[in-house]
Amino acid sequence: MTKFDKDSQIGFIGAGMVGKSLAVILSRNGYTVSSVSSRSFNSAKSFSSLIPASKVYQDPNHVADNCDVVFITTTDDSICDIATNTQWKYGQGVIHCSGVASTDVLSGAAKKGAITAAIHPLQTFSSVEDAVETLPGSTFAIEATGQMLDFLESMTVNLQGVPVHLKPNDKPLYHASVVMMGGLLTGLAGAVADMWNEFGIDQSTALKSLIPMIEGNAATLKSIGIPNAIAGPYVRGDIGTIRKHLVALSTQAPHILTVYCQMALASLPYALKKGNVSESVALDMQRLLEDFLEK
């Protein structure tokens, strides 16, 4: 049986940002990334140029032929087709990097004797170099067993990451939480910045003003956690201020009113847990928010 370790020949199928970033950081940490492939040969060549001595292929079968471990880093919808239509070797490791899909999508590879697993780096990637800087310290969500679990745990530790283990039915909820803290939170920042147009400040300027606060919130969360990091009128029980927010939103930014109310309702238990407001005041705030939601 193949032994999976730093000396294993590693290949990547799919030249997206996650694949390129993971391949580069593995290569820089002593792993042998020897083969890369993409539907677009130009994308594959660009990918290969980032990895010293790697070979580039357009046909994923050539990657499978030449590697002990293959990471499938295509779009989620393509993983199953790649797993089913590639000619895998018995005992070969086949790993996908989707956050939402379980290893079930690799059943086509498993039927051919491959050892399947999944790993998802919990991080955003704006560029390969940015990923190399941000991946250390990040969490890697792993779905695997046996020697493949050992390999992925060891890999995560070598990349200075933190491994967490997921079961197949954990993946959709896990990924929903990741999207909420990633893309949706970024979208919220854009929507909040657009609100500043109401008082004559453009989105770009607003974002420059808001980003230091976002960074401060992240630092506070890291330092003191929940509920201590919770702040604002809900912690103080400042119902007059909350009412002013709701009136302003309902008249000047009604498309954000529901978002504001739902976020506030979700955070109320933590404001109460922090211990600065009584249960009766928390209930008054809840009723006020629910009243505006129903209007």
mmCIF file of C-alpha atoms in Angstrom:
data_model
loop_
_atom_site.group_PDB
_atom_site.id
_atom_site.type_symbol
_atom_site.label_atom_id
_atom_site.label_comp_id
_atom_site.label_asym_id
_atom_site.label_seq_id
_atom_site.Cartn_x
_atom_site.Cartn_y
_atom_site.Cartn_z
ATOM 1 C CA MET A 1 0.000 0.000 0.000
ATOM 2 C CA THR A 2 1.216 3.495 -0.872
ATOM 3 C CA LYS A 3 2.676 5.465 1.994
ATOM 4 C CA PHE A 4 1.519 9.075 2.005
ATOM 5 C CA ASP A 5 4.088 11.584 3.249
ATOM 6 C CA LYS A 6 6.268 14.510 2.182
ATOM 7 C CA ASP A 7 8.027 12.315 -0.380
ATOM 8 C CA SER A 8 4.798 11.410 -2.169
ATOM 9 C CA GLN A 9 4.420 12.666 -5.729
ATOM 10 C CA ILE A 10 1.565 15.166 -5.567
ATOM 11 C CA GLY A 11 -0.587 16.364 -8.453
ATOM 12 C CA PHE A 12 -3.313 18.961 -8.879
ATOM 13 C CA ILE A 13 -6.266 18.859 -11.244
ATOM 14 C CA GLY A 14 -7.802 22.328 -11.524
ATOM 15 C CA ALA A 15 -6.003 25.653 -11.766
ATOM 16 C CA GLY A 16 -8.214 27.855 -9.596
ATOM 17 C CA MET A 17 -6.921 30.081 -6.829
ATOM 18 C CA VAL A 18 -7.309 27.430 -4.116
ATOM 19 C CA GLY A 19 -5.392 24.836 -6.119
ATOM 20 C CA LYS A 20 -2.571 27.170 -7.089
ATOM 21 C CA SER A 21 -2.266 28.569 -3.580
ATOM 22 C CA LEU A 22 -2.236 25.159 -1.903
ATOM 23 C CA ALA A 23 0.248 23.785 -4.438
ATOM 24 C CA VAL A 24 2.644 26.700 -3.950
ATOM 25 C CA ILE A 25 2.586 26.571 -0.167
ATOM 26 C CA LEU A 26 3.044 22.775 -0.208
ATOM 27 C CA SER A 27 5.988 23.104 -2.585
ATOM 28 C CA ARG A 28 7.586 25.793 -0.419
ATOM 29 C CA ASN A 29 7.205 23.532 2.612
ATOM 30 C CA GLY A 30 9.106 20.608 1.142
ATOM 31 C CA TYR A 31 6.340 18.614 -0.569
ATOM 32 C CA THR A 32 6.888 17.337 -4.115
ATOM 33 C CA VAL A 33 4.252 18.859 -6.380
ATOM 34 C CA SER A 34 5.161 17.178 -9.648
ATOM 35 C CA SER A 35 2.138 17.462 -11.965
ATOM 36 C CA VAL A 36 -0.647 19.932 -12.678
ATOM 37 C CA SER A 37 -3.581 19.875 -15.055
ATOM 38 C CA SER A 38 -6.438 22.096 -16.162
ATOM 39 C CA ARG A 39 -9.101 22.093 -18.862
ATOM 40 C CA SER A 40 -7.297 25.134 -20.262
ATOM 41 C CA PHE A 41 -3.720 24.268 -21.219
ATOM 42 C CA ASN A 42 -2.714 27.918 -20.829
ATOM 43 C CA SER A 43 -4.079 27.901 -17.277
ATOM 44 C CA ALA A 44 -2.180 24.698 -16.587
ATOM 45 C CA LYS A 45 1.052 26.225 -17.928
ATOM 46 C CA SER A 46 0.544 29.335 -15.803
ATOM 47 C CA PHE A 47 -0.069 27.084 -12.791
ATOM 48 C CA SER A 48 3.003 24.982 -13.499
ATOM 49 C CA SER A 49 5.198 28.075 -13.753
ATOM 50 C CA LEU A 50 4.604 28.659 -10.036
ATOM 51 C CA ILE A 51 5.937 25.207 -9.063
ATOM 52 C CA PRO A 52 9.621 24.401 -9.735
ATOM 53 C CA ALA A 53 10.137 21.267 -11.875
ATOM 54 C CA SER A 54 6.428 20.446 -12.157
ATOM 55 C CA LYS A 55 5.045 18.996 -15.380
ATOM 56 C CA VAL A 56 1.957 20.366 -17.065
ATOM 57 C CA TYR A 57 -0.817 18.305 -18.649
ATOM 58 C CA GLN A 58 -4.194 19.023 -20.149
ATOM 59 C CA ASP A 59 -5.453 15.467 -19.640
ATOM 60 C CA PRO A 60 -6.039 14.692 -15.933
ATOM 61 C CA ASN A 61 -5.247 11.028 -16.599
ATOM 62 C CA HIS A 62 -1.589 11.973 -17.001
ATOM 63 C CA VAL A 63 -1.619 13.529 -13.527
ATOM 64 C CA ALA A 64 -3.189 10.356 -12.151
ATOM 65 C CA ASP A 65 -0.586 8.236 -13.924
ATOM 66 C CA ASN A 66 2.345 10.111 -12.387
ATOM 67 C CA CYS A 67 1.251 10.885 -8.817
ATOM 68 C CA ASP A 68 0.681 9.134 -5.503
ATOM 69 C CA VAL A 69 -1.734 11.816 -4.263
ATOM 70 C CA VAL A 70 -3.981 13.993 -6.422
ATOM 71 C CA PHE A 71 -5.868 17.063 -5.252
ATOM 72 C CA ILE A 72 -8.979 17.894 -7.289
ATOM 73 C CA THR A 73 -9.304 21.682 -7.059
ATOM 74 C CA THR A 74 -11.865 22.289 -9.788
ATOM 75 C CA THR A 75 -15.267 23.882 -9.266
ATOM 76 C CA ASP A 76 -17.513 21.849 -6.971
ATOM 77 C CA ASP A 77 -19.773 20.821 -9.856
ATOM 78 C CA SER A 78 -16.851 19.277 -11.745
ATOM 79 C CA ILE A 79 -15.424 17.122 -8.941
ATOM 80 C CA CYS A 80 -17.705 14.141 -9.489
ATOM 81 C CA ASP A 81 -17.013 14.040 -13.251
ATOM 82 C CA ILE A 82 -13.246 14.175 -12.691
ATOM 83 C CA ALA A 83 -13.442 11.446 -10.052
ATOM 84 C CA THR A 84 -15.588 9.209 -12.258
ATOM 85 C CA ASN A 85 -13.834 9.677 -15.601
ATOM 86 C CA THR A 86 -10.172 9.597 -14.544
ATOM 87 C CA GLN A 87 -8.265 6.319 -14.560
ATOM 88 C CA TRP A 88 -7.041 6.080 -10.972
ATOM 89 C CA LYS A 89 -4.564 3.573 -9.589
ATOM 90 C CA TYR A 90 -5.344 1.212 -6.733
ATOM 91 C CA GLY A 91 -4.209 2.705 -3.412
ATOM 92 C CA GLN A 92 -3.770 6.202 -4.851
ATOM 93 C CA GLY A 93 -4.870 9.155 -2.742
ATOM 94 C CA VAL A 94 -7.599 11.343 -4.266
ATOM 95 C CA ILE A 95 -8.594 14.460 -2.330
ATOM 96 C CA HIS A 96 -11.022 17.262 -3.126
ATOM 97 C CA CYS A 97 -10.965 20.735 -1.578
ATOM 98 C CA SER A 98 -14.655 21.639 -1.560
ATOM 99 C CA GLY A 99 -16.023 22.984 1.688
ATOM 100 C CA VAL A 100 -19.577 21.772 1.116
ATOM 101 C CA ALA A 101 -19.206 18.406 -0.660
ATOM 102 C CA SER A 102 -18.503 15.197 1.215
ATOM 103 C CA THR A 103 -16.214 12.469 -0.069
ATOM 104 C CA ASP A 104 -19.300 10.897 -1.638
ATOM 105 C CA VAL A 105 -18.552 12.902 -4.804
ATOM 106 C CA LEU A 106 -15.342 10.885 -5.106
ATOM 107 C CA SER A 107 -17.170 7.545 -5.199
ATOM 108 C CA GLY A 108 -16.095 7.036 -8.817
ATOM 109 C CA ALA A 109 -12.459 7.106 -7.702
ATOM 110 C CA ALA A 110 -13.132 4.920 -4.671
ATOM 111 C CA LYS A 111 -14.701 2.257 -6.912
ATOM 112 C CA LYS A 112 -11.393 2.071 -8.781
ATOM 113 C CA GLY A 113 -9.479 1.478 -5.559
ATOM 114 C CA ALA A 114 -8.420 5.037 -4.724
ATOM 115 C CA ILE A 115 -8.312 6.210 -1.114
ATOM 116 C CA THR A 116 -10.501 9.299 -0.942
ATOM 117 C CA ALA A 117 -10.606 12.293 1.388
ATOM 118 C CA ALA A 118 -11.473 15.977 1.516
ATOM 119 C CA ILE A 119 -9.702 19.004 2.955
ATOM 120 C CA HIS A 120 -10.907 22.595 2.950
ATOM 121 C CA PRO A 121 -8.668 25.521 3.928
ATOM 122 C CA LEU A 122 -10.764 28.017 5.867
ATOM 123 C CA GLN A 123 -9.349 31.155 4.310
ATOM 124 C CA THR A 124 -9.987 33.597 1.480
ATOM 125 C CA PHE A 125 -7.558 33.898 -1.422
ATOM 126 C CA SER A 126 -7.149 37.173 -3.275
ATOM 127 C CA SER A 127 -3.828 36.058 -4.776
ATOM 128 C CA VAL A 128 -1.334 33.218 -4.435
ATOM 129 C CA GLU A 129 1.148 35.334 -2.492
ATOM 130 C CA ASP A 130 -1.624 36.554 -0.194
ATOM 131 C CA ALA A 131 -2.611 32.944 0.462
ATOM 132 C CA VAL A 132 0.980 32.017 1.302
ATOM 133 C CA GLU A 133 0.926 34.760 3.926
ATOM 134 C CA THR A 134 -2.526 34.020 5.375
ATOM 135 C CA LEU A 135 -2.735 30.203 5.334
ATOM 136 C CA PRO A 136 -0.363 29.678 8.301
ATOM 137 C CA GLY A 137 -2.561 29.693 11.393
ATOM 138 C CA SER A 138 -5.713 28.949 9.391
ATOM 139 C CA THR A 139 -8.048 26.045 10.060
ATOM 140 C CA PHE A 140 -8.224 23.103 7.641
ATOM 141 C CA ALA A 141 -11.452 21.091 7.733
ATOM 142 C CA ILE A 142 -10.697 17.421 7.064
ATOM 143 C CA GLU A 143 -12.946 14.505 6.147
ATOM 144 C CA ALA A 144 -10.774 11.387 6.035
ATOM 145 C CA THR A 145 -9.918 8.123 7.752
ATOM 146 C CA GLY A 146 -6.889 5.905 8.270
ATOM 147 C CA GLN A 147 -3.595 6.766 6.643
ATOM 148 C CA MET A 148 -5.150 9.542 4.578
ATOM 149 C CA LEU A 149 -6.307 11.232 7.784
ATOM 150 C CA ASP A 150 -2.772 10.917 9.137
ATOM 151 C CA PHE A 151 -1.361 12.437 5.943
ATOM 152 C CA LEU A 152 -3.743 15.411 5.914
ATOM 153 C CA GLU A 153 -3.313 16.096 9.630
ATOM 154 C CA SER A 154 0.459 16.023 9.238
ATOM 155 C CA MET A 155 0.240 18.250 6.164
ATOM 156 C CA THR A 156 -1.917 20.760 8.021
ATOM 157 C CA VAL A 157 0.508 20.907 10.937
ATOM 158 C CA ASN A 158 3.445 21.307 8.545
ATOM 159 C CA LEU A 159 1.643 24.284 6.991
ATOM 160 C CA GLN A 160 1.211 25.725 10.512
ATOM 161 C CA GLY A 161 -2.528 25.192 10.264
ATOM 162 C CA VAL A 162 -5.108 23.829 12.683
ATOM 163 C CA PRO A 163 -6.918 20.596 11.685
ATOM 164 C CA VAL A 164 -10.586 20.032 12.504
ATOM 165 C CA HIS A 165 -12.481 16.860 11.644
ATOM 166 C CA LEU A 166 -15.874 16.796 9.926
ATOM 167 C CA LYS A 167 -18.362 14.058 9.167
ATOM 168 C CA PRO A 168 -20.097 14.028 5.768
ATOM 169 C CA ASN A 169 -23.355 15.441 7.123
ATOM 170 C CA ASP A 170 -21.464 18.292 8.818
ATOM 171 C CA LYS A 171 -20.236 19.782 5.556
ATOM 172 C CA PRO A 172 -23.231 21.884 4.347
ATOM 173 C CA LEU A 173 -23.718 23.609 7.710
ATOM 174 C CA TYR A 174 -19.958 24.084 8.106
ATOM 175 C CA HIS A 175 -19.740 25.673 4.664
ATOM 176 C CA ALA A 176 -22.767 27.889 5.300
ATOM 177 C CA SER A 177 -20.974 29.256 8.367
ATOM 178 C CA VAL A 178 -17.818 29.847 6.324
ATOM 179 C CA VAL A 179 -19.744 31.694 3.616
ATOM 180 C CA MET A 180 -21.468 33.839 6.236
ATOM 181 C CA MET A 181 -18.126 34.895 7.706
ATOM 182 C CA GLY A 182 -16.530 35.229 4.272
ATOM 183 C CA GLY A 183 -18.383 36.288 1.148
ATOM 184 C CA LEU A 184 -21.602 37.343 2.865
ATOM 185 C CA LEU A 185 -19.750 39.397 5.469
ATOM 186 C CA THR A 186 -17.850 41.095 2.650
ATOM 187 C CA GLY A 187 -21.130 41.736 0.864
ATOM 188 C CA LEU A 188 -22.527 43.212 4.072
ATOM 189 C CA ALA A 189 -19.531 45.565 4.231
ATOM 190 C CA GLY A 190 -20.377 46.754 0.726
ATOM 191 C CA ALA A 191 -24.045 47.285 1.585
ATOM 192 C CA VAL A 192 -23.148 49.166 4.776
ATOM 193 C CA ALA A 193 -20.674 51.355 2.883
ATOM 194 C CA ASP A 194 -23.388 52.157 0.332
ATOM 195 C CA MET A 195 -25.546 53.500 3.169
ATOM 196 C CA TRP A 196 -23.046 56.350 3.501
ATOM 197 C CA ASN A 197 -24.275 57.649 0.142
ATOM 198 C CA GLU A 198 -27.297 58.922 2.079
ATOM 199 C CA PHE A 199 -25.064 61.503 3.744
ATOM 200 C CA GLY A 200 -22.896 62.253 0.736
ATOM 201 C CA ILE A 201 -19.946 59.877 1.160
ATOM 202 C CA ASP A 202 -19.104 57.406 -1.626
ATOM 203 C CA GLN A 203 -18.621 53.680 -1.060
ATOM 204 C CA SER A 204 -14.835 53.708 -1.523
ATOM 205 C CA THR A 205 -14.355 56.429 1.087
ATOM 206 C CA ALA A 206 -16.807 54.720 3.414
ATOM 207 C CA LEU A 207 -14.928 51.425 3.180
ATOM 208 C CA LYS A 208 -11.650 53.150 4.048
ATOM 209 C CA SER A 209 -13.370 54.472 7.169
ATOM 210 C CA LEU A 210 -15.003 51.168 8.105
ATOM 211 C CA ILE A 211 -12.114 48.736 7.500
ATOM 212 C CA PRO A 212 -10.105 49.833 10.573
ATOM 213 C CA MET A 213 -13.214 49.112 12.657
ATOM 214 C CA ILE A 214 -13.559 45.685 11.035
ATOM 215 C CA GLU A 215 -9.909 44.981 11.805
ATOM 216 C CA GLY A 216 -10.405 46.210 15.368
ATOM 217 C CA ASN A 217 -13.383 43.903 15.806
ATOM 218 C CA ALA A 218 -11.327 40.956 14.580
ATOM 219 C CA ALA A 219 -8.510 41.808 16.983
ATOM 220 C CA THR A 220 -10.957 42.130 19.882
ATOM 221 C CA LEU A 221 -12.616 38.821 19.038
ATOM 222 C CA LYS A 222 -9.213 37.167 18.956
ATOM 223 C CA SER A 223 -8.222 38.760 22.259
ATOM 224 C CA ILE A 224 -11.300 38.367 24.454
ATOM 225 C CA GLY A 225 -13.812 36.248 22.505
ATOM 226 C CA ILE A 226 -17.595 36.056 22.838
ATOM 227 C CA PRO A 227 -19.494 37.510 24.662
ATOM 228 C CA ASN A 228 -16.869 39.982 25.911
ATOM 229 C CA ALA A 229 -16.211 41.393 22.436
ATOM 230 C CA ILE A 230 -19.892 42.274 21.934
ATOM 231 C CA ALA A 231 -20.350 46.053 22.129
ATOM 232 C CA GLY A 232 -22.807 48.795 21.201
ATOM 233 C CA PRO A 233 -26.319 49.835 22.226
ATOM 234 C CA TYR A 234 -27.556 46.271 22.680
ATOM 235 C CA VAL A 235 -24.990 45.616 25.390
ATOM 236 C CA ARG A 236 -25.897 48.920 27.045
ATOM 237 C CA GLY A 237 -29.640 48.404 26.709
ATOM 238 C CA ASP A 238 -29.873 51.771 24.964
ATOM 239 C CA ILE A 239 -33.376 51.393 23.537
ATOM 240 C CA GLY A 240 -33.641 55.057 22.480
ATOM 241 C CA THR A 241 -30.602 54.709 20.239
ATOM 242 C CA ILE A 242 -31.904 51.445 18.785
ATOM 243 C CA ARG A 243 -35.246 53.059 17.970
ATOM 244 C CA LYS A 244 -33.452 55.891 16.123
ATOM 245 C CA HIS A 245 -31.553 53.290 14.093
ATOM 246 C CA LEU A 246 -34.749 51.519 13.131
ATOM 247 C CA VAL A 247 -36.589 54.701 12.153
ATOM 248 C CA ALA A 248 -33.652 55.906 10.039
ATOM 249 C CA LEU A 249 -33.301 52.547 8.314
ATOM 250 C CA SER A 250 -37.007 52.237 7.612
ATOM 251 C CA THR A 251 -37.061 55.623 5.874
ATOM 252 C CA GLN A 252 -33.591 55.948 4.324
ATOM 253 C CA ALA A 253 -32.397 52.376 3.788
ATOM 254 C CA PRO A 254 -35.424 50.077 4.008
ATOM 255 C CA HIS A 255 -33.651 47.330 2.047
ATOM 256 C CA ILE A 256 -31.230 46.940 4.984
ATOM 257 C CA LEU A 257 -33.832 47.088 7.773
ATOM 258 C CA THR A 258 -34.529 43.342 7.811
ATOM 259 C CA VAL A 259 -30.810 42.529 7.794
ATOM 260 C CA TYR A 260 -30.200 44.904 10.725
ATOM 261 C CA CYS A 261 -33.078 43.479 12.748
ATOM 262 C CA GLN A 262 -32.134 39.848 12.153
ATOM 263 C CA MET A 263 -28.485 40.508 13.003
ATOM 264 C CA ALA A 264 -29.490 42.306 16.175
ATOM 265 C CA LEU A 265 -31.849 39.502 17.194
ATOM 266 C CA ALA A 266 -29.109 36.940 16.597
ATOM 267 C CA SER A 267 -26.683 38.897 18.797
ATOM 268 C CA LEU A 268 -29.116 39.631 21.667
ATOM 269 C CA PRO A 269 -28.344 36.402 23.573
ATOM 270 C CA TYR A 270 -24.662 37.360 23.677
ATOM 271 C CA ALA A 271 -25.448 40.895 24.814
ATOM 272 C CA LEU A 272 -27.526 39.390 27.621
ATOM 273 C CA LYS A 273 -24.816 36.854 28.437
ATOM 274 C CA LYS A 274 -22.267 39.645 28.799
ATOM 275 C CA GLY A 275 -24.258 40.700 31.852
ATOM 276 C CA ASN A 276 -24.736 44.419 31.273
ATOM 277 C CA VAL A 277 -28.490 44.303 30.598
ATOM 278 C CA SER A 278 -31.366 42.660 32.428
ATOM 279 C CA GLU A 279 -33.635 40.064 30.900
ATOM 280 C CA SER A 280 -36.529 42.542 30.902
ATOM 281 C CA VAL A 281 -34.529 45.128 28.933
ATOM 282 C CA ALA A 282 -33.377 42.424 26.507
ATOM 283 C CA LEU A 283 -37.007 41.423 26.012
ATOM 284 C CA ASP A 284 -37.959 45.056 25.326
ATOM 285 C CA MET A 285 -35.220 45.278 22.688
ATOM 286 C CA GLN A 286 -36.398 42.017 21.132
ATOM 287 C CA ARG A 287 -40.013 43.245 20.933
ATOM 288 C CA LEU A 288 -38.914 46.536 19.367
ATOM 289 C CA LEU A 289 -36.926 44.713 16.674
ATOM 290 C CA GLU A 290 -39.747 42.278 15.983
ATOM 291 C CA ASP A 291 -42.222 45.161 15.691
ATOM 292 C CA PHE A 292 -40.139 46.776 12.965
ATOM 293 C CA LEU A 293 -39.698 43.439 11.198
ATOM 294 C CA GLU A 294 -43.466 43.082 10.970
ATOM 295 C CA LYS A 295 -44.041 46.561 9.511
#
